[in-house]
Amino acid sequence: MGMFECFDPREGKILSLLDESGTLHAPPEGFPLLGDEQALTAYRTMVMARAVDEWALSLNRQGRMPTYALNEGQEANSTGALMALRPDDWFVPAFRELGGMLLRGLTLSQYYLYWYGNEEGSKLPPETFAMMPIAVPVGSHMVHAVGIAWAERYKGTDRVTVTFMGEGATSEGDFHEACNLAGVWKAGVIFYVQNNHWAISLPWEKQSASPTVAEKAFGYGFEGVRIDGNDIFAVYAAVKLAAERARRGEGPTLIEGLTYRLGAHTTSDDPSRYRKEEDVKRWRQRDPIIRLERFLLDREILTGEDMRTIRDECVTWARESFEVVERTEDPTLEDTFRYLYRDMPPILQEQLARRKR
Amino acid sequence: MGMFECFDPREGKILSLLDESGTLHAPPEGFPLLGDEQALTAYRTMVMARAVDEWALSLNRQGRMPTYALNEGQEANSTGALMALRPDDWFVPAFRELGGMLLRGLTLSQYYLYWYGNEEGSKLPPETFAMMPIAVPVGSHMVHAVGIAWAERYKGTDRVTVTFMGEGATSEGDFHEACNLAGVWKAGVIFYVQNNHWAISLPWEKQSASPTVAEKAFGYGFEGVRIDGNDIFAVYAAVKLAAERARRGEGPTLIEGLTYRLGAHTTSDDPSRYRKEEDVKRWRQRDPIIRLERFLLDREILTGEDMRTIRDECVTWARESFEVVERTEDPTLEDTFRYLYRDMPPILQEQLARRKR
Amino acid sequence: MKVLTLLEAVTDGLRSEMAADQSVVVFGQDVGVEGGVFRATAGLQKDFGESRCFDTPLVESGIVGAAIGMAVAGLRPVVEIQFCGFALSAFNQIANHAARIRNRTRGAMTAPLVIRTPYGGGIRAPEHHSESIEALFGHTPGLKVVVPSTPHDAKGLLISAIRDPDPVIFLEPARAYRAIRQQVPEQSYALEIGKAKVEAPGDDLTLVSYGAQMIEARQARAALAAEGRSVELIDLRTIYPFDAGTVVESVRKTGRLLVVHEGPQSFGVASELIATALDKAFDALLAPPARLTGPDVIVPLPRGERHYLISAEQVIAEARKVLAYEP
Amino acid sequence: MKVLTLLEAVTDGLRSEMAADQSVVVFGQDVGVEGGVFRATAGLQKDFGESRCFDTPLVESGIVGAAIGMAVAGLRPVVEIQFCGFALSAFNQIANHAARIRNRTRGAMTAPLVIRTPYGGGIRAPEHHSESIEALFGHTPGLKVVVPSTPHDAKGLLISAIRDPDPVIFLEPARAYRAIRQQVPEQSYALEIGKAKVEAPGDDLTLVSYGAQMIEARQARAALAAEGRSVELIDLRTIYPFDAGTVVESVRKTGRLLVVHEGPQSFGVASELIATALDKAFDALLAPPARLTGPDVIVPLPRGERHYLISAEQVIAEARKVLAYEP
Ligand SMILES: Cc1ncc(C[n+]2csc(CCOP(=O)(O)OP(=O)(O)O)c2C)c(N)n1
Ligand SMILES: Cc1ncc(C[n+]2csc(CCOP(=O)(O)OP(=O)(O)O)c2C)c(N)n1
Ligand SMILES: [Mg+2]
Ligand SMILES: [Mg+2]
């Protein structure tokens, strides 16, 4: 314990380094800082994620894209986290971690392909991505991360595992079983909770009577910390420290990133039914991208001109990537049967043959 | 919060009033004490529970009783708890709450009948017992208690609900969902965890990395307290306070009763495989019954003679009750079909008719 | 009478039972303020108050488990699971408690709760949003499993489910939610659970289906009628306890049986109906009873779903085979 | 060769795969120090160390979920669920993840794990310790479901299950754990999953069963032989993917089929085998294929269990009926 002593969530502490004005405050002793180059990478990644979302939304409105879940406003969480990890560290996402996925080298067209409704979008060889596919049953995947972390220790590697979830997912029984096992096994896993304040229409206050998500960790014998999830520097620092700790075999950490779902739950959702525009407006002030832009401008790492160029590149890339998707062959009848088992059993061969007629 | 302020489990505090020598220490201001009459009732109940177990064990060895779970050493927990509640408060047991069941007026022969392997043993009209049947799937019944507590509030009664579980049950996902719902609903429920240090062969230290069970409550926004579960006075006081709080609509409380499973997990288990006799010996010193006997003798509420008489009565009652069980008719073929639905559907009628031939 | 979609009929059924019986409470994820992800509970919180219709945290097992407690304490909880695929996390509560409390207590306690959940494919949804798991529930002793295929049945069967003294799994065909509009009585009415419906009489073939698949079954019957083949179309409506009598009677008349449904073939509904028909109508069979079901695969994502779903053409082709069979 | 009980054969199978493959790890509740509530893992922790065989907290869902992660990361986890009734709390992990990860990732990832769990009645146990839920798993696409009935098969099939590239539910007949002793080879051997076994040839009737029920099936075959009736006895061994070929071939020869098992009848294994036999052997049938199964009820507690379990006499009586049927 003690790594986050100065940020005990039970005392209302929150780790935040880059404020809304884009001013970077000196971190506590020993907390790592993103360098300028990294800040730039983070910026490109987040802007790309934003552009991907915006294009997906308009594609959905055009009837070219089925239900799609947006990352708008939450980009700093998975972006900062994945920048703090090694490429071979395991990444077990929920479904709002586009930034992190891009950093893992997932091509945009494959990402779009998933949401387009093609299983090829989740074809992720572990040796290439060290990343699990999107898990639709909320809260059920974190325990996989614990198993992966156990396996890596067993195999004698020092790879750590980060798993993401929303604050709503922390209500599911499997969250509890995952945390309890991680504590007992001292598993090298980081539970990153994106507390975006909403689970579809349910606000965080009604999700749990606990004042914070972070303090739930103490009931499992490990540390939890609350951070500003829209602050790329805070995310990077917290995950980096937690990862070092995990690598040293000192066990799990729970990080609650305070963030906000600026958009609808998915393209099928209408938030005006359950929340006020004012709240959303307030959070727009805290947009992780604007904040980083101000920082980059102040530091003269980027000019406004550069930023426009970056945004345009991203928009173009998004559009081109989706065109690839629309040109992609749909899965065949065989594909529907081929991947149930390594070797197709006779009963499936027969059902397939019958369908072919 | 604050009722158990002076006993924050995170500071290693434990509520204990009657020590092993039988000396009763003055409780903190406002903590209720069992009166002499009640202490006597508690004693009779616990001695009865012990006698019932001992006879069941020997019946099992004689091949007259199938697998049976013993309460030996844990009697004070459910006995003290049920004495602190109203007869109409709901009681949702696990399977080691014989003392509490006896206080609810469950006849010994019905209790034995359950373990004997006859569903009639669980025929418990709510209006008579306000008690749920024994729940075999560990950890799955606490959420029922939360639903019951919600329903009583909805119906406008002030009945509260107590549910029991072992420390092992707290690892199950349903424990988490029950606590989270109870917190969010401010349900009038008391989670009483009998931490008897073992879940079959798994010691508490390996069940969770949390130093205590009690502190898990804080992650759900309510209070948890650790008490000496072999101390009938401490149990009574803690449950009474928690019940008053629940009745006032102030929500749930988690009580961790520190106790010990002196016997085998069940009659099918051999603890010598996984634990040392010394540990058991140490806990025998803390036997809740011996402790209460010393108190009753000191206070001259009972003489040694009285105690022998009580024990003999209990032994006789146990034996007679089991004779009733052995004389009881086994369930019929019809019984096997009759209770699936209120009205037996044609398909079951037909399956039944076919079996009759 | 008013014209309603199946979805609106569900809301209407909930509404009328909530109005009639104070002990009916509706809860689940997003059912309150939001009115449900499909809007099945729209307006109920506004009209009946937060204590009658409310949102819960993300806890499928907890929702069902709490409903069991409420039911034992005398209420009539009607819970929603957003998609039936997510009901699997509540399977322990459903099968090991809800289905068993009456038998466990020899009738001293019951759990008269209703679990409403959309099922089936064809809605271009992500993974886990298109399953058909009625046979899992049907194989679990102590449960009743109901699947309406029309607005009229949806309201009447839901009302019966809520009044039923035992736990009922109420599977709502998502693909049919808005597909059909139908005249539905204003007032409350109950349709008997456990009764199949002969939707249209016929002599040459007994065609059995249920839920959204009834849409293609009806189209197939019409097409075959045009060819001069007379098909008796049966809507099973209850998966358990299923109405063997109606199916067998029809098969004894037609001598030919085709069962069509979306869910996996092995250990599925069609296999059960065929085995049952055999028990009771073997001598009357003119052709081997046939199954046209989903294969034993995972429902594909939208771009491949057409390979899984059963079209009217496929039903027609299969029916022709059964009709053509010469003993 | 050595003489082993089915239980000892399971331990022997685990032992030989653990010795052969470092990636095989065994865990679950009380499997380590204690060696399992049935002693199936006795001695493994002592011989292979705590990292190869260890105890977990009380978390069925967590056990299976963690095993999925380990399997994806390249291990071969073999987990024990103390009784199959408790596997229901892990059903979401089993059906929504273990069974789907290969298809979900188009073969990029697999979950080659084994879930060992005792099933079936007749052991005078409390509630939830006597269920037969093989059909629930069999109806779940992506799973393999294996049930051995002899020590020899138990070892060989368990070894195959551990080596299998896909998730396998390995159901161990608790009633047969110590009931049968048999010669079992010392060395390691694998028996093919998906293959039924014709245990004894016959011409008049095909009798199919599996697991502990094979005990009564064998007795029935012997008794009927004494009456001069020749019964072909088939041990199904794999519930999914089941061996339709072997069953159908036999039925085409005998023209008569009787399937016997403990689990509930509706949507059960017998119904599936009968529907399948019908697809492929209708013309060869001399009598309606018959089911003798557990009724659609909850397994009674010990004092009433005899009303549920199927005796050799019942099998004989049912077989006589099928044999006596005149077309
Ligand atoms: C087990 C399960 N229940 C319900 C759903 C439907 N659903 C999808 S996302 C969601 C809300 C999740 O909230 P949270 O965990 O906070 O993640 P967020 O959407 O806010 O990123 C729900 C209820 C689901 N996918 N899985
Ligand atoms: C879900 C489930 N898993 C496993 C079991 C088998 N089992 C019965 S009691 C028990 C240990 C329970 O430990 P604890 O909760 O501490 O209660 P205790 O036995 O100590 O009173 C286990 C593993 C069960 N009954 N239910
Ligand atoms: Mg959220
Ligand atoms: Mg215990």
mmCIF file of N, CA, C and O in Angstrom, chain C residues 104-164:
data_model
loop_
_atom_site.group_PDB
_atom_site.id
_atom_site.type_symbol
_atom_site.label_atom_id
_atom_site.label_comp_id
_atom_site.label_asym_id
_atom_site.label_seq_id
_atom_site.Cartn_x
_atom_site.Cartn_y
_atom_site.Cartn_z
ATOM 1 N N ARG C 104 -39.498 -26.629 -2.768
ATOM 2 C CA ARG C 104 -38.586 -26.685 -1.610
ATOM 3 C C ARG C 104 -39.345 -26.568 -0.305
ATOM 4 O O ARG C 104 -38.998 -27.217 0.681
ATOM 5 N N THR C 105 -40.386 -25.737 -0.309
ATOM 6 C CA THR C 105 -41.136 -25.497 0.933
ATOM 7 C C THR C 105 -42.482 -26.219 0.929
ATOM 8 O O THR C 105 -43.375 -25.884 1.685
ATOM 9 N N ARG C 106 -42.612 -27.163 0.015
ATOM 10 C CA ARG C 106 -43.854 -27.945 -0.048
ATOM 11 C C ARG C 106 -45.098 -27.053 -0.109
ATOM 12 O O ARG C 106 -46.100 -27.299 0.568
ATOM 13 N N GLY C 107 -44.959 -25.989 -0.889
ATOM 14 C CA GLY C 107 -46.105 -25.132 -1.129
ATOM 15 C C GLY C 107 -46.309 -24.032 -0.101
ATOM 16 O O GLY C 107 -47.192 -23.189 -0.260
ATOM 17 N N ALA C 108 -45.455 -24.003 0.936
ATOM 18 C CA ALA C 108 -45.620 -22.959 1.951
ATOM 19 C C ALA C 108 -45.238 -21.585 1.396
ATOM 20 O O ALA C 108 -45.741 -20.561 1.843
ATOM 21 N N MET C 109 -44.335 -21.578 0.426
ATOM 22 C CA MET C 109 -43.914 -20.321 -0.187
ATOM 23 C C MET C 109 -43.976 -20.456 -1.706
ATOM 24 O O MET C 109 -43.835 -21.551 -2.243
ATOM 25 N N THR C 110 -44.187 -19.326 -2.367
ATOM 26 C CA THR C 110 -44.175 -19.337 -3.832
ATOM 27 C C THR C 110 -43.458 -18.074 -4.313
ATOM 28 O O THR C 110 -43.317 -17.115 -3.564
ATOM 29 N N ALA C 111 -43.025 -18.100 -5.553
ATOM 30 C CA ALA C 111 -42.355 -16.930 -6.127
ATOM 31 C C ALA C 111 -43.070 -16.504 -7.406
ATOM 32 O O ALA C 111 -42.578 -16.728 -8.510
ATOM 33 N N PRO C 112 -44.243 -15.900 -7.259
ATOM 34 C CA PRO C 112 -45.021 -15.501 -8.437
ATOM 35 C C PRO C 112 -44.451 -14.245 -9.094
ATOM 36 O O PRO C 112 -45.010 -13.164 -8.979
ATOM 37 N N LEU C 113 -43.307 -14.405 -9.738
ATOM 38 C CA LEU C 113 -42.705 -13.250 -10.402
ATOM 39 C C LEU C 113 -42.721 -13.466 -11.913
ATOM 40 O O LEU C 113 -42.882 -14.593 -12.390
ATOM 41 N N VAL C 114 -42.564 -12.380 -12.648
ATOM 42 C CA VAL C 114 -42.484 -12.457 -14.100
ATOM 43 C C VAL C 114 -41.160 -11.838 -14.535
ATOM 44 O O VAL C 114 -40.793 -10.765 -14.066
ATOM 45 N N ILE C 115 -40.435 -12.567 -15.377
ATOM 46 C CA ILE C 115 -39.226 -12.012 -15.967
ATOM 47 C C ILE C 115 -39.511 -11.745 -17.434
ATOM 48 O O ILE C 115 -39.715 -12.675 -18.207
ATOM 49 N N ARG C 116 -39.602 -10.471 -17.767
ATOM 50 C CA ARG C 116 -39.828 -10.063 -19.153
ATOM 51 C C ARG C 116 -38.486 -9.842 -19.811
ATOM 52 O O ARG C 116 -37.617 -9.170 -19.244
ATOM 53 N N THR C 117 -38.320 -10.378 -21.005
ATOM 54 C CA THR C 117 -37.066 -10.115 -21.700
ATOM 55 C C THR C 117 -37.238 -10.340 -23.201
ATOM 56 O O THR C 117 -37.917 -11.277 -23.608
ATOM 57 N N PRO C 118 -36.655 -9.424 -24.009
ATOM 58 C CA PRO C 118 -36.738 -9.590 -25.453
ATOM 59 C C PRO C 118 -35.830 -10.744 -25.885
ATOM 60 O O PRO C 118 -34.805 -11.000 -25.245
ATOM 61 N N TYR C 119 -36.241 -11.454 -26.936
ATOM 62 C CA TYR C 119 -35.382 -12.540 -27.421
ATOM 63 C C TYR C 119 -35.440 -12.568 -28.940
ATOM 64 O O TYR C 119 -36.322 -11.978 -29.557
ATOM 65 N N GLY C 120 -34.483 -13.264 -29.529
ATOM 66 C CA GLY C 120 -34.504 -13.508 -30.973
ATOM 67 C C GLY C 120 -33.742 -12.485 -31.794
ATOM 68 O O GLY C 120 -33.409 -11.391 -31.326
ATOM 69 N N GLY C 121 -33.459 -12.876 -33.028
ATOM 70 C CA GLY C 121 -32.603 -12.072 -33.900
ATOM 71 C C GLY C 121 -33.369 -11.191 -34.866
ATOM 72 O O GLY C 121 -34.548 -10.931 -34.707
ATOM 73 N N GLY C 122 -32.616 -10.729 -35.871
ATOM 74 C CA GLY C 122 -33.229 -9.924 -36.927
ATOM 75 C C GLY C 122 -33.362 -8.456 -36.597
ATOM 76 O O GLY C 122 -34.090 -7.731 -37.284
ATOM 77 N N ILE C 123 -32.670 -7.988 -35.544
ATOM 78 C CA ILE C 123 -32.781 -6.554 -35.220
ATOM 79 C C ILE C 123 -31.437 -5.832 -35.413
ATOM 80 O O ILE C 123 -31.218 -4.768 -34.843
ATOM 81 N N ARG C 124 -30.537 -6.446 -36.162
ATOM 82 C CA ARG C 124 -29.233 -5.835 -36.457
ATOM 83 C C ARG C 124 -28.532 -5.347 -35.189
ATOM 84 O O ARG C 124 -28.046 -4.213 -35.137
ATOM 85 N N ALA C 125 -28.471 -6.198 -34.194
ATOM 86 C CA ALA C 125 -27.917 -5.790 -32.904
ATOM 87 C C ALA C 125 -26.532 -6.402 -32.689
ATOM 88 O O ALA C 125 -26.141 -7.321 -33.389
ATOM 89 N N PRO C 126 -25.814 -5.880 -31.680
ATOM 90 C CA PRO C 126 -24.510 -6.461 -31.331
ATOM 91 C C PRO C 126 -24.649 -7.880 -30.762
ATOM 92 O O PRO C 126 -25.770 -8.383 -30.607
ATOM 93 N N GLU C 127 -23.498 -8.491 -30.450
ATOM 94 C CA GLU C 127 -23.521 -9.837 -29.896
ATOM 95 C C GLU C 127 -24.361 -9.865 -28.610
ATOM 96 O O GLU C 127 -24.477 -8.854 -27.921
ATOM 97 N N HIS C 128 -24.961 -11.019 -28.332
ATOM 98 C CA HIS C 128 -25.743 -11.246 -27.099
ATOM 99 C C HIS C 128 -27.095 -10.536 -27.103
ATOM 100 O O HIS C 128 -27.776 -10.518 -26.078
ATOM 101 N N HIS C 129 -27.483 -9.948 -28.197
ATOM 102 C CA HIS C 129 -28.770 -9.253 -28.245
ATOM 103 C C HIS C 129 -29.787 -9.998 -29.113
ATOM 104 O O HIS C 129 -30.876 -9.493 -29.364
ATOM 105 N N SER C 130 -29.424 -11.195 -29.588
ATOM 106 C CA SER C 130 -30.274 -11.858 -30.577
ATOM 107 C C SER C 130 -30.521 -13.333 -30.273
ATOM 108 O O SER C 130 -30.962 -14.070 -31.149
ATOM 109 N N GLU C 131 -30.272 -13.742 -29.034
ATOM 110 C CA GLU C 131 -30.375 -15.164 -28.716
ATOM 111 C C GLU C 131 -31.822 -15.642 -28.578
ATOM 112 O O GLU C 131 -32.726 -14.856 -28.329
ATOM 113 N N SER C 132 -31.976 -16.956 -28.720
ATOM 114 C CA SER C 132 -33.257 -17.624 -28.450
ATOM 115 C C SER C 132 -32.970 -18.749 -27.464
ATOM 116 O O SER C 132 -32.456 -19.793 -27.853
ATOM 117 N N ILE C 133 -33.257 -18.520 -26.196
ATOM 118 C CA ILE C 133 -32.875 -19.501 -25.173
ATOM 119 C C ILE C 133 -34.086 -20.099 -24.456
ATOM 120 O O ILE C 133 -33.987 -20.570 -23.319
ATOM 121 N N GLU C 134 -35.227 -20.104 -25.153
ATOM 122 C CA GLU C 134 -36.444 -20.629 -24.534
ATOM 123 C C GLU C 134 -36.292 -22.076 -24.071
ATOM 124 O O GLU C 134 -36.849 -22.466 -23.040
ATOM 125 N N ALA C 135 -35.488 -22.869 -24.798
ATOM 126 C CA ALA C 135 -35.356 -24.283 -24.408
ATOM 127 C C ALA C 135 -34.585 -24.437 -23.094
ATOM 128 O O ALA C 135 -34.839 -25.364 -22.322
ATOM 129 N N LEU C 136 -33.665 -23.507 -22.811
ATOM 130 C CA LEU C 136 -32.937 -23.569 -21.530
ATOM 131 C C LEU C 136 -33.925 -23.420 -20.375
ATOM 132 O O LEU C 136 -33.862 -24.137 -19.384
ATOM 133 N N PHE C 137 -34.843 -22.494 -20.537
ATOM 134 C CA PHE C 137 -35.847 -22.290 -19.486
ATOM 135 C C PHE C 137 -36.846 -23.454 -19.479
ATOM 136 O O PHE C 137 -37.266 -23.922 -18.418
ATOM 137 N N GLY C 138 -37.219 -23.908 -20.667
ATOM 138 C CA GLY C 138 -38.190 -24.997 -20.765
ATOM 139 C C GLY C 138 -37.692 -26.280 -20.118
ATOM 140 O O GLY C 138 -38.482 -27.089 -19.626
ATOM 141 N N HIS C 139 -36.377 -26.457 -20.102
ATOM 142 C CA HIS C 139 -35.784 -27.674 -19.535
ATOM 143 C C HIS C 139 -35.609 -27.560 -18.023
ATOM 144 O O HIS C 139 -35.129 -28.489 -17.375
ATOM 145 N N THR C 140 -35.978 -26.423 -17.461
ATOM 146 C CA THR C 140 -35.793 -26.162 -16.032
ATOM 147 C C THR C 140 -37.093 -26.357 -15.266
ATOM 148 O O THR C 140 -37.990 -25.524 -15.358
ATOM 149 N N PRO C 141 -37.234 -27.474 -14.530
ATOM 150 C CA PRO C 141 -38.486 -27.748 -13.820
ATOM 151 C C PRO C 141 -38.879 -26.623 -12.868
ATOM 152 O O PRO C 141 -38.015 -26.091 -12.149
ATOM 153 N N GLY C 142 -40.142 -26.234 -12.914
ATOM 154 C CA GLY C 142 -40.649 -25.213 -12.009
ATOM 155 C C GLY C 142 -40.910 -23.879 -12.680
ATOM 156 O O GLY C 142 -41.513 -22.994 -12.081
ATOM 157 N N LEU C 143 -40.481 -23.744 -13.925
ATOM 158 C CA LEU C 143 -40.715 -22.494 -14.645
ATOM 159 C C LEU C 143 -41.856 -22.647 -15.643
ATOM 160 O O LEU C 143 -42.110 -23.730 -16.149
ATOM 161 N N LYS C 144 -42.514 -21.545 -15.935
ATOM 162 C CA LYS C 144 -43.403 -21.466 -17.087
ATOM 163 C C LYS C 144 -42.746 -20.521 -18.076
ATOM 164 O O LYS C 144 -42.110 -19.546 -17.682
ATOM 165 N N VAL C 145 -42.843 -20.844 -19.350
ATOM 166 C CA VAL C 145 -42.168 -20.061 -20.386
ATOM 167 C C VAL C 145 -43.175 -19.708 -21.476
ATOM 168 O O VAL C 145 -43.762 -20.598 -22.095
ATOM 169 N N VAL C 146 -43.385 -18.411 -21.656
ATOM 170 C CA VAL C 146 -44.422 -17.935 -22.566
ATOM 171 C C VAL C 146 -43.816 -17.059 -23.659
ATOM 172 O O VAL C 146 -42.902 -16.276 -23.396
ATOM 173 N N VAL C 147 -44.294 -17.234 -24.894
ATOM 174 C CA VAL C 147 -43.824 -16.432 -26.021
ATOM 175 C C VAL C 147 -45.003 -15.985 -26.877
ATOM 176 O O VAL C 147 -45.581 -16.778 -27.603
ATOM 177 N N PRO C 148 -45.385 -14.712 -26.799
ATOM 178 C CA PRO C 148 -46.483 -14.228 -27.635
ATOM 179 C C PRO C 148 -45.978 -13.905 -29.042
ATOM 180 O O PRO C 148 -44.802 -13.600 -29.225
ATOM 181 N N SER C 149 -46.896 -13.975 -30.013
ATOM 182 C CA SER C 149 -46.480 -13.604 -31.381
ATOM 183 C C SER C 149 -47.338 -12.477 -31.946
ATOM 184 O O SER C 149 -47.079 -11.991 -33.041
ATOM 185 N N THR C 150 -48.359 -12.075 -31.195
ATOM 186 C CA THR C 150 -49.233 -10.993 -31.666
ATOM 187 C C THR C 150 -49.504 -10.009 -30.519
ATOM 188 O O THR C 150 -49.400 -10.379 -29.346
ATOM 189 N N PRO C 151 -49.855 -8.775 -30.851
ATOM 190 C CA PRO C 151 -50.206 -7.803 -29.809
ATOM 191 C C PRO C 151 -51.321 -8.323 -28.898
ATOM 192 O O PRO C 151 -51.222 -8.229 -27.668
ATOM 193 N N HIS C 152 -52.352 -8.914 -29.490
ATOM 194 C CA HIS C 152 -53.481 -9.396 -28.690
ATOM 195 C C HIS C 152 -53.029 -10.450 -27.682
ATOM 196 O O HIS C 152 -53.354 -10.397 -26.497
ATOM 197 N N ASP C 153 -52.229 -11.398 -28.139
ATOM 198 C CA ASP C 153 -51.730 -12.435 -27.234
ATOM 199 C C ASP C 153 -50.764 -11.837 -26.217
ATOM 200 O O ASP C 153 -50.745 -12.239 -25.054
ATOM 201 N N ALA C 154 -49.946 -10.888 -26.654
ATOM 202 C CA ALA C 154 -48.954 -10.305 -25.749
ATOM 203 C C ALA C 154 -49.633 -9.726 -24.515
ATOM 204 O O ALA C 154 -49.242 -10.006 -23.379
ATOM 205 N N LYS C 155 -50.695 -8.956 -24.728
ATOM 206 C CA LYS C 155 -51.384 -8.348 -23.585
ATOM 207 C C LYS C 155 -52.048 -9.414 -22.725
ATOM 208 O O LYS C 155 -51.838 -9.462 -21.511
ATOM 209 N N GLY C 156 -52.791 -10.293 -23.355
ATOM 210 C CA GLY C 156 -53.544 -11.296 -22.599
ATOM 211 C C GLY C 156 -52.650 -12.290 -21.864
ATOM 212 O O GLY C 156 -52.944 -12.699 -20.738
ATOM 213 N N LEU C 157 -51.555 -12.674 -22.500
ATOM 214 C CA LEU C 157 -50.651 -13.637 -21.864
ATOM 215 C C LEU C 157 -49.823 -12.978 -20.769
ATOM 216 O O LEU C 157 -49.552 -13.587 -19.727
ATOM 217 N N LEU C 158 -49.461 -11.709 -20.978
ATOM 218 C CA LEU C 158 -48.690 -11.016 -19.943
ATOM 219 C C LEU C 158 -49.544 -10.843 -18.687
ATOM 220 O O LEU C 158 -49.078 -11.067 -17.563
ATOM 221 N N ILE C 159 -50.796 -10.510 -18.890
ATOM 222 C CA ILE C 159 -51.698 -10.364 -17.739
ATOM 223 C C ILE C 159 -51.812 -11.696 -16.998
ATOM 224 O O ILE C 159 -51.702 -11.756 -15.770
ATOM 225 N N SER C 160 -51.943 -12.783 -17.742
ATOM 226 C CA SER C 160 -51.989 -14.101 -17.091
ATOM 227 C C SER C 160 -50.685 -14.397 -16.371
ATOM 228 O O SER C 160 -50.679 -14.952 -15.271
ATOM 229 N N ALA C 161 -49.569 -14.034 -16.996
ATOM 230 C CA ALA C 161 -48.258 -14.298 -16.390
ATOM 231 C C ALA C 161 -48.142 -13.575 -15.055
ATOM 232 O O ALA C 161 -47.671 -14.136 -14.065
ATOM 233 N N ILE C 162 -48.612 -12.324 -15.020
ATOM 234 C CA ILE C 162 -48.519 -11.546 -13.777
ATOM 235 C C ILE C 162 -49.423 -12.151 -12.705
ATOM 236 O O ILE C 162 -49.064 -12.226 -11.534
ATOM 237 N N ARG C 163 -50.583 -12.656 -13.118
ATOM 238 C CA ARG C 163 -51.509 -13.248 -12.144
ATOM 239 C C ARG C 163 -51.122 -14.674 -11.776
ATOM 240 O O ARG C 163 -51.635 -15.231 -10.798
ATOM 241 N N ASP C 164 -50.240 -15.279 -12.542
ATOM 242 C CA ASP C 164 -49.891 -16.679 -12.315
ATOM 243 C C ASP C 164 -49.236 -16.856 -10.941
ATOM 244 O O ASP C 164 -48.410 -16.044 -10.541
#
